[in-house]
Structures are given as C-alpha cells and as structure tokens.
Amino acid sequence: MIHDSNYMALRGDVISVSSLTVAEQEFVAELKRQAKQLGEWTVYENYWLRAVADFYKESGLTRKQIRERGAYRIAQDLGSRLAVEAGLARMPAGLIEQSRSSVSDDALTDSQVT
C-alpha cells in the first residue's frame, strides 16, 4: 500500500517510494503489475527474485546493498501479500485487523507509485 509516496509493508515498515530513482519507481510499477497478473505466490516469487537480480546486475551494488533497496523490499512484500492471500502465511501479529485491507488489490495497483 502506498500513501503520499510511501509504501506500507505488511509488517508496518514504511518504504519511501520518492527516494527511489525514476528507474526503480518504474521497476516497482512493473513488479506490482506482475504480482497482480501472475497472482500465484510461487510463480511471483520466482519472477521477482530473477527480475531484481537482472535489474541491479550492472549497478555495482553488493547483494546486501540490493536487499536494502526499497525496490527489493517492496518486491518481497508483494510476495508476502500473495502468500497471505493464498493462505500460505499469516499476517504479522498485531497487524491482522489494521492491515486486512492492505492485502487487497490496493497494494498491487500501479497508480499508487508516484
């Protein structure tokens, strides 16, 4: 879920979308489209892991640095949302009620990335 250029992850982490490069913002929009289109957690997991590796391939960043990037964290969270929707994972304790709507299509909507 993104509000005012922030993405709220299932665990409550806020990821600043406005701090991402334009290329990363476009990449996040593509990740969201793919999550919605693929729909199945395992298929999306295989997709995003390869897509993130390919996206950052020429960046010179270490794997640790890539895992700290907002685009990586959003990609991972989208997978978590799909797992919750499929009943393969549970919402983090304490966030079940407040995040119920965040597992909806709102988190996967392209228009939320600015």
Tab-separated table of N, CA, C and O in Angstrom:
chain	number	residue	atom	x	y	z
A	1	MET	N	0.847	-1.163	0.000
A	1	MET	CA	0.000	0.000	0.000
A	1	MET	C	0.899	1.235	0.000
A	1	MET	O	1.826	1.311	0.782
A	2	ILE	N	0.602	2.199	-0.865
A	2	ILE	CA	1.416	3.405	-0.961
A	2	ILE	C	0.557	4.618	-0.646
A	2	ILE	O	-0.524	4.775	-1.185
A	3	HIS	N	1.042	5.450	0.245
A	3	HIS	CA	0.369	6.703	0.573
A	3	HIS	C	1.406	7.803	0.508
A	3	HIS	O	2.447	7.716	1.146
A	4	ASP	N	1.109	8.866	-0.261
A	4	ASP	CA	1.996	10.023	-0.333
A	4	ASP	C	3.447	9.609	-0.568
A	4	ASP	O	4.353	9.981	0.177
A	5	SER	N	3.670	8.798	-1.565
A	5	SER	CA	4.998	8.346	-1.956
A	5	SER	C	5.655	7.431	-0.924
A	5	SER	O	6.868	7.307	-0.896
A	6	ASN	N	4.855	6.832	-0.065
A	6	ASN	CA	5.356	5.848	0.876
A	6	ASN	C	4.628	4.534	0.658
A	6	ASN	O	3.434	4.523	0.379
A	7	TYR	N	5.348	3.452	0.799
A	7	TYR	CA	4.772	2.115	0.691
A	7	TYR	C	4.760	1.526	2.091
A	7	TYR	O	5.802	1.481	2.759
A	8	MET	N	3.595	1.087	2.553
A	8	MET	CA	3.477	0.485	3.877
A	8	MET	C	3.508	-1.029	3.717
A	8	MET	O	2.596	-1.622	3.148
A	9	ALA	N	4.569	-1.642	4.207
A	9	ALA	CA	4.716	-3.094	4.131
A	9	ALA	C	3.828	-3.760	5.177
A	9	ALA	O	3.377	-3.122	6.137
A	10	LEU	N	3.585	-5.048	4.985
A	10	LEU	CA	2.727	-5.791	5.907
A	10	LEU	C	3.188	-5.701	7.356
A	10	LEU	O	2.382	-5.676	8.266
A	11	ARG	N	4.467	-5.687	7.568
A	11	ARG	CA	4.992	-5.631	8.937
A	11	ARG	C	5.013	-4.213	9.509
A	11	ARG	O	5.496	-3.989	10.607
A	12	GLY	N	4.503	-3.266	8.735
A	12	GLY	CA	4.432	-1.889	9.219
A	12	GLY	C	5.592	-1.014	8.802
A	12	GLY	O	5.603	0.178	9.105
A	13	ASP	N	6.584	-1.578	8.109
A	13	ASP	CA	7.710	-0.780	7.629
A	13	ASP	C	7.220	0.206	6.574
A	13	ASP	O	6.402	-0.142	5.724
A	14	VAL	N	7.741	1.409	6.618
A	14	VAL	CA	7.417	2.414	5.611
A	14	VAL	C	8.613	2.535	4.672
A	14	VAL	O	9.735	2.760	5.111
A	15	ILE	N	8.346	2.363	3.384
A	15	ILE	CA	9.394	2.456	2.376
A	15	ILE	C	9.102	3.694	1.545
A	15	ILE	O	8.029	3.821	0.956
A	16	SER	N	10.052	4.604	1.497
A	16	SER	CA	9.878	5.848	0.752
A	16	SER	C	10.040	5.581	-0.739
A	16	SER	O	11.134	5.296	-1.213
A	17	VAL	N	8.936	5.689	-1.465
A	17	VAL	CA	8.982	5.495	-2.911
A	17	VAL	C	9.633	6.704	-3.578
A	17	VAL	O	10.350	6.568	-4.565
A	18	SER	N	9.440	7.882	-3.014
A	18	SER	CA	10.012	9.090	-3.607
A	18	SER	C	11.536	9.091	-3.534
A	18	SER	O	12.186	9.794	-4.306
A	19	SER	N	12.115	8.288	-2.637
A	19	SER	CA	13.578	8.227	-2.555
A	19	SER	C	14.178	7.273	-3.599
A	19	SER	O	15.381	7.244	-3.783
A	20	LEU	N	13.311	6.511	-4.278
A	20	LEU	CA	13.784	5.617	-5.329
A	20	LEU	C	14.094	6.424	-6.585
A	20	LEU	O	13.495	7.472	-6.824
A	21	THR	N	15.002	5.908	-7.389
A	21	THR	CA	15.264	6.544	-8.671
A	21	THR	C	14.036	6.368	-9.560
A	21	THR	O	13.176	5.527	-9.283
A	22	VAL	N	13.967	7.133	-10.621
A	22	VAL	CA	12.854	7.004	-11.562
A	22	VAL	C	12.819	5.580	-12.114
A	22	VAL	O	11.748	4.967	-12.225
A	23	ALA	N	13.979	5.044	-12.443
A	23	ALA	CA	14.051	3.672	-12.963
A	23	ALA	C	13.526	2.675	-11.937
A	23	ALA	O	12.800	1.736	-12.288
A	24	GLU	N	13.873	2.876	-10.667
A	24	GLU	CA	13.380	1.983	-9.615
A	24	GLU	C	11.868	2.119	-9.441
A	24	GLU	O	11.176	1.129	-9.228
A	25	GLN	N	11.350	3.332	-9.528
A	25	GLN	CA	9.911	3.534	-9.417
A	25	GLN	C	9.181	2.824	-10.557
A	25	GLN	O	8.143	2.199	-10.340
A	26	GLU	N	9.730	2.909	-11.763
A	26	GLU	CA	9.130	2.216	-12.899
A	26	GLU	C	9.225	0.703	-12.712
A	26	GLU	O	8.293	-0.037	-13.048
A	27	PHE	N	10.334	0.250	-12.156
A	27	PHE	CA	10.528	-1.168	-11.874
A	27	PHE	C	9.504	-1.654	-10.842
A	27	PHE	O	8.904	-2.717	-10.996
A	28	VAL	N	9.276	-0.859	-9.803
A	28	VAL	CA	8.275	-1.207	-8.782
A	28	VAL	C	6.892	-1.306	-9.424
A	28	VAL	O	6.126	-2.224	-9.118
A	29	ALA	N	6.574	-0.382	-10.318
A	29	ALA	CA	5.282	-0.439	-11.007
A	29	ALA	C	5.166	-1.739	-11.801
A	29	ALA	O	4.108	-2.381	-11.805
A	30	GLU	N	6.248	-2.153	-12.444
A	30	GLU	CA	6.242	-3.417	-13.189
A	30	GLU	C	6.109	-4.617	-12.247
A	30	GLU	O	5.386	-5.570	-12.546
A	31	LEU	N	6.784	-4.579	-11.120
A	31	LEU	CA	6.660	-5.655	-10.135
A	31	LEU	C	5.209	-5.790	-9.673
A	31	LEU	O	4.688	-6.904	-9.548
A	32	LYS	N	4.559	-4.659	-9.440
A	32	LYS	CA	3.165	-4.680	-8.999
A	32	LYS	C	2.254	-5.238	-10.079
A	32	LYS	O	1.353	-6.026	-9.795
A	33	ARG	N	2.505	-4.844	-11.329
A	33	ARG	CA	1.703	-5.394	-12.438
A	33	ARG	C	1.874	-6.908	-12.512
A	33	ARG	O	0.908	-7.649	-12.682
A	34	GLN	N	3.115	-7.361	-12.384
A	34	GLN	CA	3.384	-8.793	-12.453
A	34	GLN	C	2.762	-9.548	-11.284
A	34	GLN	O	2.229	-10.647	-11.467
A	35	ALA	N	2.826	-8.978	-10.096
A	35	ALA	CA	2.219	-9.629	-8.929
A	35	ALA	C	0.724	-9.806	-9.152
A	35	ALA	O	0.160	-10.866	-8.872
A	36	LYS	N	0.099	-8.776	-9.686
A	36	LYS	CA	-1.338	-8.847	-9.936
A	36	LYS	C	-1.640	-9.826	-11.066
A	36	LYS	O	-2.567	-10.632	-10.972
A	37	GLN	N	-0.853	-9.779	-12.123
A	37	GLN	CA	-1.088	-10.639	-13.280
A	37	GLN	C	-0.798	-12.111	-12.965
A	37	GLN	O	-1.583	-12.989	-13.306
A	38	LEU	N	0.333	-12.369	-12.324
A	38	LEU	CA	0.720	-13.754	-12.035
A	38	LEU	C	-0.161	-14.351	-10.948
A	38	LEU	O	-0.511	-15.529	-11.007
A	39	GLY	N	-0.441	-13.539	-9.913
A	39	GLY	CA	-1.391	-13.934	-8.894
A	39	GLY	C	-0.980	-15.049	-7.951
A	39	GLY	O	-1.360	-15.048	-6.801
A	40	GLU	N	-0.226	-15.992	-8.411
A	40	GLU	CA	0.166	-17.129	-7.570
A	40	GLU	C	1.506	-16.830	-6.904
A	40	GLU	O	2.471	-16.428	-7.564
A	41	TRP	N	1.565	-17.063	-5.599
A	41	TRP	CA	2.746	-16.720	-4.819
A	41	TRP	C	4.016	-17.351	-5.373
A	41	TRP	O	5.017	-16.661	-5.565
A	42	THR	N	4.020	-18.648	-5.637
A	42	THR	CA	5.246	-19.314	-6.078
A	42	THR	C	5.716	-18.801	-7.436
A	42	THR	O	6.912	-18.647	-7.659
A	43	VAL	N	4.787	-18.519	-8.306
A	43	VAL	CA	5.149	-18.001	-9.633
A	43	VAL	C	5.744	-16.600	-9.487
A	43	VAL	O	6.770	-16.282	-10.090
A	44	TYR	N	5.109	-15.759	-8.672
A	44	TYR	CA	5.628	-14.413	-8.454
A	44	TYR	C	6.991	-14.439	-7.767
A	44	TYR	O	7.883	-13.679	-8.133
A	45	GLU	N	7.162	-15.315	-6.791
A	45	GLU	CA	8.454	-15.408	-6.097
A	45	GLU	C	9.584	-15.701	-7.083
A	45	GLU	O	10.637	-15.080	-7.028
A	46	ASN	N	9.359	-16.665	-7.967
A	46	ASN	CA	10.375	-16.987	-8.977
A	46	ASN	C	10.625	-15.802	-9.904
A	46	ASN	O	11.758	-15.533	-10.283
A	47	TYR	N	9.561	-15.090	-10.241
A	47	TYR	CA	9.691	-13.934	-11.127
A	47	TYR	C	10.505	-12.819	-10.465
A	47	TYR	O	11.472	-12.322	-11.034
A	48	TRP	N	10.088	-12.379	-9.254
A	48	TRP	CA	10.695	-11.184	-8.691
A	48	TRP	C	12.159	-11.383	-8.306
A	48	TRP	O	12.955	-10.459	-8.433
A	49	LEU	N	12.503	-12.562	-7.860
A	49	LEU	CA	13.898	-12.799	-7.483
A	49	LEU	C	14.820	-12.635	-8.693
A	49	LEU	O	15.865	-11.989	-8.615
A	50	ARG	N	14.409	-13.185	-9.825
A	50	ARG	CA	15.207	-13.042	-11.048
A	50	ARG	C	15.150	-11.602	-11.565
A	50	ARG	O	16.161	-11.049	-11.997
A	51	ALA	N	13.968	-10.995	-11.521
A	51	ALA	CA	13.810	-9.628	-12.030
A	51	ALA	C	14.671	-8.638	-11.253
A	51	ALA	O	15.309	-7.759	-11.848
A	52	VAL	N	14.708	-8.782	-9.941
A	52	VAL	CA	15.527	-7.877	-9.117
A	52	VAL	C	17.009	-8.085	-9.430
A	52	VAL	O	17.760	-7.121	-9.590
A	53	ALA	N	17.426	-9.329	-9.543
A	53	ALA	CA	18.828	-9.615	-9.877
A	53	ALA	C	19.191	-8.996	-11.225
A	53	ALA	O	20.245	-8.359	-11.360
A	54	ASP	N	18.322	-9.150	-12.208
A	54	ASP	CA	18.577	-8.582	-13.533
A	54	ASP	C	18.588	-7.056	-13.497
A	54	ASP	O	19.417	-6.419	-14.144
A	55	PHE	N	17.659	-6.474	-12.746
A	55	PHE	CA	17.545	-5.010	-12.678
A	55	PHE	C	18.827	-4.383	-12.112
A	55	PHE	O	19.306	-3.370	-12.613
A	56	TYR	N	19.366	-4.970	-11.065
A	56	TYR	CA	20.533	-4.392	-10.393
A	56	TYR	C	21.859	-4.962	-10.895
A	56	TYR	O	22.920	-4.582	-10.387
A	57	LYS	N	21.819	-5.835	-11.874
A	57	LYS	CA	23.007	-6.536	-12.362
A	57	LYS	C	24.191	-5.595	-12.646
A	57	LYS	O	25.312	-5.858	-12.237
A	58	GLU	N	23.946	-4.525	-13.346
A	58	GLU	CA	25.012	-3.602	-13.756
A	58	GLU	C	25.243	-2.462	-12.767
A	58	GLU	O	26.057	-1.591	-13.035
A	59	SER	N	24.559	-2.483	-11.644
A	59	SER	CA	24.628	-1.357	-10.712
A	59	SER	C	25.915	-1.300	-9.897
A	59	SER	O	26.261	-0.247	-9.374
A	60	GLY	N	26.582	-2.432	-9.759
A	60	GLY	CA	27.778	-2.469	-8.922
A	60	GLY	C	27.463	-2.633	-7.443
A	60	GLY	O	28.376	-2.659	-6.614
A	61	LEU	N	26.194	-2.744	-7.101
A	61	LEU	CA	25.807	-2.923	-5.702
A	61	LEU	C	26.054	-4.366	-5.270
A	61	LEU	O	25.911	-5.291	-6.065
A	62	THR	N	26.391	-4.540	-4.002
A	62	THR	CA	26.533	-5.888	-3.456
A	62	THR	C	25.144	-6.458	-3.215
A	62	THR	O	24.147	-5.724	-3.195
A	63	ARG	N	25.066	-7.763	-3.006
A	63	ARG	CA	23.765	-8.375	-2.714
A	63	ARG	C	23.147	-7.785	-1.445
A	63	ARG	O	21.948	-7.579	-1.374
A	64	LYS	N	23.984	-7.528	-0.466
A	64	LYS	CA	23.482	-6.919	0.777
A	64	LYS	C	22.899	-5.539	0.502
A	64	LYS	O	21.822	-5.200	1.002
A	65	GLN	N	23.575	-4.744	-0.307
A	65	GLN	CA	23.066	-3.416	-0.634
A	65	GLN	C	21.760	-3.498	-1.426
A	65	GLN	O	20.858	-2.700	-1.216
A	66	ILE	N	21.669	-4.473	-2.318
A	66	ILE	CA	20.438	-4.651	-3.101
A	66	ILE	C	19.281	-4.994	-2.178
A	66	ILE	O	18.179	-4.460	-2.322
A	67	ARG	N	19.522	-5.880	-1.198
A	67	ARG	CA	18.453	-6.267	-0.261
A	67	ARG	C	17.972	-5.092	0.574
A	67	ARG	O	16.861	-5.106	1.097
A	68	GLU	N	18.774	-4.063	0.700
A	68	GLU	CA	18.390	-2.888	1.474
A	68	GLU	C	17.643	-1.850	0.639
A	68	GLU	O	17.060	-0.915	1.186
A	69	ARG	N	17.649	-1.999	-0.678
A	69	ARG	CA	16.972	-1.057	-1.571
A	69	ARG	C	15.458	-1.180	-1.428
A	69	ARG	O	14.917	-2.257	-1.217
A	70	GLY	N	14.781	-0.067	-1.561
A	70	GLY	CA	13.336	-0.049	-1.442
A	70	GLY	C	12.639	-0.938	-2.458
A	70	GLY	O	11.640	-1.592	-2.141
A	71	ALA	N	13.150	-0.987	-3.683
A	71	ALA	CA	12.524	-1.811	-4.720
A	71	ALA	C	12.559	-3.284	-4.327
A	71	ALA	O	11.578	-4.013	-4.513
A	72	TYR	N	13.670	-3.737	-3.773
A	72	TYR	CA	13.779	-5.128	-3.316
A	72	TYR	C	12.769	-5.393	-2.204
A	72	TYR	O	12.058	-6.392	-2.223
A	73	ARG	N	12.721	-4.483	-1.241
A	73	ARG	CA	11.829	-4.673	-0.102
A	73	ARG	C	10.358	-4.662	-0.514
A	73	ARG	O	9.549	-5.420	0.019
A	74	ILE	N	10.008	-3.826	-1.491
A	74	ILE	CA	8.634	-3.805	-1.993
A	74	ILE	C	8.330	-5.100	-2.734
A	74	ILE	O	7.269	-5.700	-2.553
A	75	ALA	N	9.269	-5.554	-3.568
A	75	ALA	CA	9.076	-6.815	-4.302
A	75	ALA	C	8.839	-7.963	-3.324
A	75	ALA	O	7.930	-8.785	-3.515
A	76	GLN	N	9.627	-8.005	-2.284
A	76	GLN	CA	9.497	-9.051	-1.278
A	76	GLN	C	8.151	-8.951	-0.565
A	76	GLN	O	7.474	-9.957	-0.338
A	77	ASP	N	7.730	-7.736	-0.245
A	77	ASP	CA	6.451	-7.541	0.441
A	77	ASP	C	5.280	-7.948	-0.446
A	77	ASP	O	4.315	-8.537	0.045
A	78	LEU	N	5.348	-7.646	-1.730
A	78	LEU	CA	4.277	-8.062	-2.640
A	78	LEU	C	4.128	-9.580	-2.622
A	78	LEU	O	3.013	-10.106	-2.624
A	79	GLY	N	5.259	-10.290	-2.572
A	79	GLY	CA	5.216	-11.743	-2.463
A	79	GLY	C	4.585	-12.188	-1.153
A	79	GLY	O	3.787	-13.135	-1.122
A	80	SER	N	4.901	-11.489	-0.093
A	80	SER	CA	4.304	-11.808	1.211
A	80	SER	C	2.795	-11.625	1.177
A	80	SER	O	2.044	-12.435	1.729
A	81	ARG	N	2.339	-10.582	0.531
A	81	ARG	CA	0.899	-10.327	0.412
A	81	ARG	C	0.214	-11.453	-0.354
A	81	ARG	O	-0.877	-11.887	0.019
A	82	LEU	N	0.846	-11.915	-1.425
A	82	LEU	CA	0.272	-13.021	-2.195
A	82	LEU	C	0.216	-14.292	-1.352
A	82	LEU	O	-0.743	-15.058	-1.433
A	83	ALA	N	1.251	-14.524	-0.541
A	83	ALA	CA	1.259	-15.703	0.332
A	83	ALA	C	0.130	-15.634	1.352
A	83	ALA	O	-0.539	-16.635	1.628
A	84	VAL	N	-0.108	-14.452	1.912
A	84	VAL	CA	-1.195	-14.275	2.867
A	84	VAL	C	-2.537	-14.508	2.174
A	84	VAL	O	-3.399	-15.226	2.692
A	85	GLU	N	-2.711	-13.916	1.001
A	85	GLU	CA	-3.966	-14.089	0.265
A	85	GLU	C	-4.234	-15.553	-0.070
A	85	GLU	O	-5.374	-15.994	-0.079
A	86	ALA	N	-3.167	-16.313	-0.337
A	86	ALA	CA	-3.309	-17.730	-0.686
A	86	ALA	C	-3.476	-18.613	0.541
A	86	ALA	O	-3.702	-19.816	0.421
A	87	GLY	N	-3.336	-18.034	1.726
A	87	GLY	CA	-3.454	-18.816	2.949
A	87	GLY	C	-2.186	-19.580	3.292
A	87	GLY	O	-2.194	-20.475	4.132
A	88	LEU	N	-1.084	-19.212	2.657
A	88	LEU	CA	0.190	-19.880	2.895
A	88	LEU	C	0.999	-19.228	4.011
A	88	LEU	O	2.011	-19.766	4.443
A	89	ALA	N	0.558	-18.054	4.427
A	89	ALA	CA	1.234	-17.326	5.504
A	89	ALA	C	0.172	-16.553	6.273
A	89	ALA	O	-0.935	-16.332	5.783
A	90	ARG	N	0.534	-16.155	7.481
A	90	ARG	CA	-0.375	-15.356	8.302
A	90	ARG	C	0.163	-13.946	8.403
A	90	ARG	O	1.358	-13.709	8.291
A	91	MET	N	-0.766	-13.035	8.650
A	91	MET	CA	-0.382	-11.651	8.891
A	91	MET	C	0.464	-11.595	10.159
A	91	MET	O	0.245	-12.385	11.076
A	92	PRO	N	1.410	-10.660	10.213
A	92	PRO	CA	2.196	-10.493	11.437
A	92	PRO	C	1.288	-10.165	12.620
A	92	PRO	O	0.283	-9.464	12.469
A	93	ALA	N	1.615	-10.687	13.783
A	93	ALA	CA	0.826	-10.451	14.992
A	93	ALA	C	0.644	-8.960	15.223
A	93	ALA	O	1.562	-8.172	15.047
A	94	GLY	N	-0.549	-8.590	15.605
A	94	GLY	CA	-0.843	-7.194	15.892
A	94	GLY	C	-1.239	-6.375	14.675
A	94	GLY	O	-1.728	-5.275	14.802
A	95	LEU	N	-1.025	-6.906	13.501
A	95	LEU	CA	-1.349	-6.157	12.291
A	95	LEU	C	-2.538	-6.746	11.547
A	95	LEU	O	-2.950	-6.222	10.534
A	96	ILE	N	-3.097	-7.826	12.068
A	96	ILE	CA	-4.153	-8.530	11.346
A	96	ILE	C	-5.328	-7.609	11.050
A	96	ILE	O	-5.736	-7.478	9.900
A	97	GLU	N	-5.859	-6.932	12.024
A	97	GLU	CA	-7.031	-6.085	11.800
A	97	GLU	C	-6.681	-4.832	11.017
A	97	GLU	O	-7.368	-4.467	10.079
A	98	GLN	N	-5.612	-4.150	11.376
A	98	GLN	CA	-5.300	-2.889	10.720
A	98	GLN	C	-4.852	-3.084	9.281
A	98	GLN	O	-5.002	-2.199	8.464
A	99	SER	N	-4.328	-4.252	8.940
A	99	SER	CA	-3.806	-4.467	7.593
A	99	SER	C	-4.721	-5.276	6.699
A	99	SER	O	-4.383	-5.518	5.554
A	100	ARG	N	-5.870	-5.681	7.190
A	100	ARG	CA	-6.752	-6.531	6.392
A	100	ARG	C	-6.993	-5.951	5.010
A	100	ARG	O	-6.907	-6.646	4.011
A	101	SER	N	-7.237	-4.664	4.907
A	101	SER	CA	-7.495	-4.054	3.608
A	101	SER	C	-6.222	-3.900	2.791
A	101	SER	O	-6.280	-3.804	1.578
A	102	SER	N	-5.062	-3.883	3.421
A	102	SER	CA	-3.816	-3.681	2.677
A	102	SER	C	-3.412	-4.907	1.887
A	102	SER	O	-2.552	-4.834	1.034
A	103	VAL	N	-4.028	-6.041	2.132
A	103	VAL	CA	-3.720	-7.248	1.378
A	103	VAL	C	-4.564	-7.284	0.101
A	103	VAL	O	-4.392	-8.131	-0.735
A	104	SER	N	-5.426	-6.317	-0.046
A	104	SER	CA	-6.297	-6.274	-1.216
A	104	SER	C	-5.537	-5.802	-2.442
A	104	SER	O	-4.334	-5.566	-2.404
A	105	ASP	N	-6.261	-5.619	-3.526
A	105	ASP	CA	-5.676	-5.156	-4.772
A	105	ASP	C	-5.017	-3.787	-4.638
A	105	ASP	O	-4.220	-3.410	-5.477
A	106	ASP	N	-5.351	-3.021	-3.587
A	106	ASP	CA	-4.740	-1.701	-3.424
A	106	ASP	C	-3.222	-1.771	-3.426
A	106	ASP	O	-2.563	-0.905	-3.970
A	107	ALA	N	-2.667	-2.790	-2.827
A	107	ALA	CA	-1.213	-2.920	-2.758
A	107	ALA	C	-0.618	-3.262	-4.104
A	107	ALA	O	0.568	-3.078	-4.332
A	108	LEU	N	-1.436	-3.760	-5.004
A	108	LEU	CA	-0.938	-4.206	-6.302
A	108	LEU	C	-1.300	-3.242	-7.417
A	108	LEU	O	-1.063	-3.529	-8.575
A	109	THR	N	-1.836	-2.089	-7.089
A	109	THR	CA	-2.289	-1.138	-8.092
A	109	THR	C	-1.141	-0.243	-8.543
A	109	THR	O	-0.474	0.375	-7.724
A	110	ASP	N	-0.939	-0.149	-9.838
A	110	ASP	CA	0.134	0.658	-10.406
A	110	ASP	C	-0.002	2.133	-10.081
A	110	ASP	O	0.974	2.822	-9.895
A	111	SER	N	-1.210	2.617	-10.021
A	111	SER	CA	-1.419	4.055	-9.847
A	111	SER	C	-0.894	4.570	-8.511
A	111	SER	O	-0.781	5.767	-8.318
A	112	GLN	N	-0.541	3.705	-7.599
A	112	GLN	CA	-0.077	4.142	-6.292
A	112	GLN	C	1.411	4.491	-6.284
A	112	GLN	O	1.895	5.052	-5.334
A	113	VAL	N	2.118	4.164	-7.328
A	113	VAL	CA	3.528	4.523	-7.411
A	113	VAL	C	3.625	5.869	-8.100
A	113	VAL	O	3.173	6.035	-9.218
A	114	THR	N	4.190	6.855	-7.401
A	114	THR	CA	4.311	8.186	-7.980
A	114	THR	C	5.749	8.557	-8.172
A	114	THR	O	6.633	8.016	-7.614
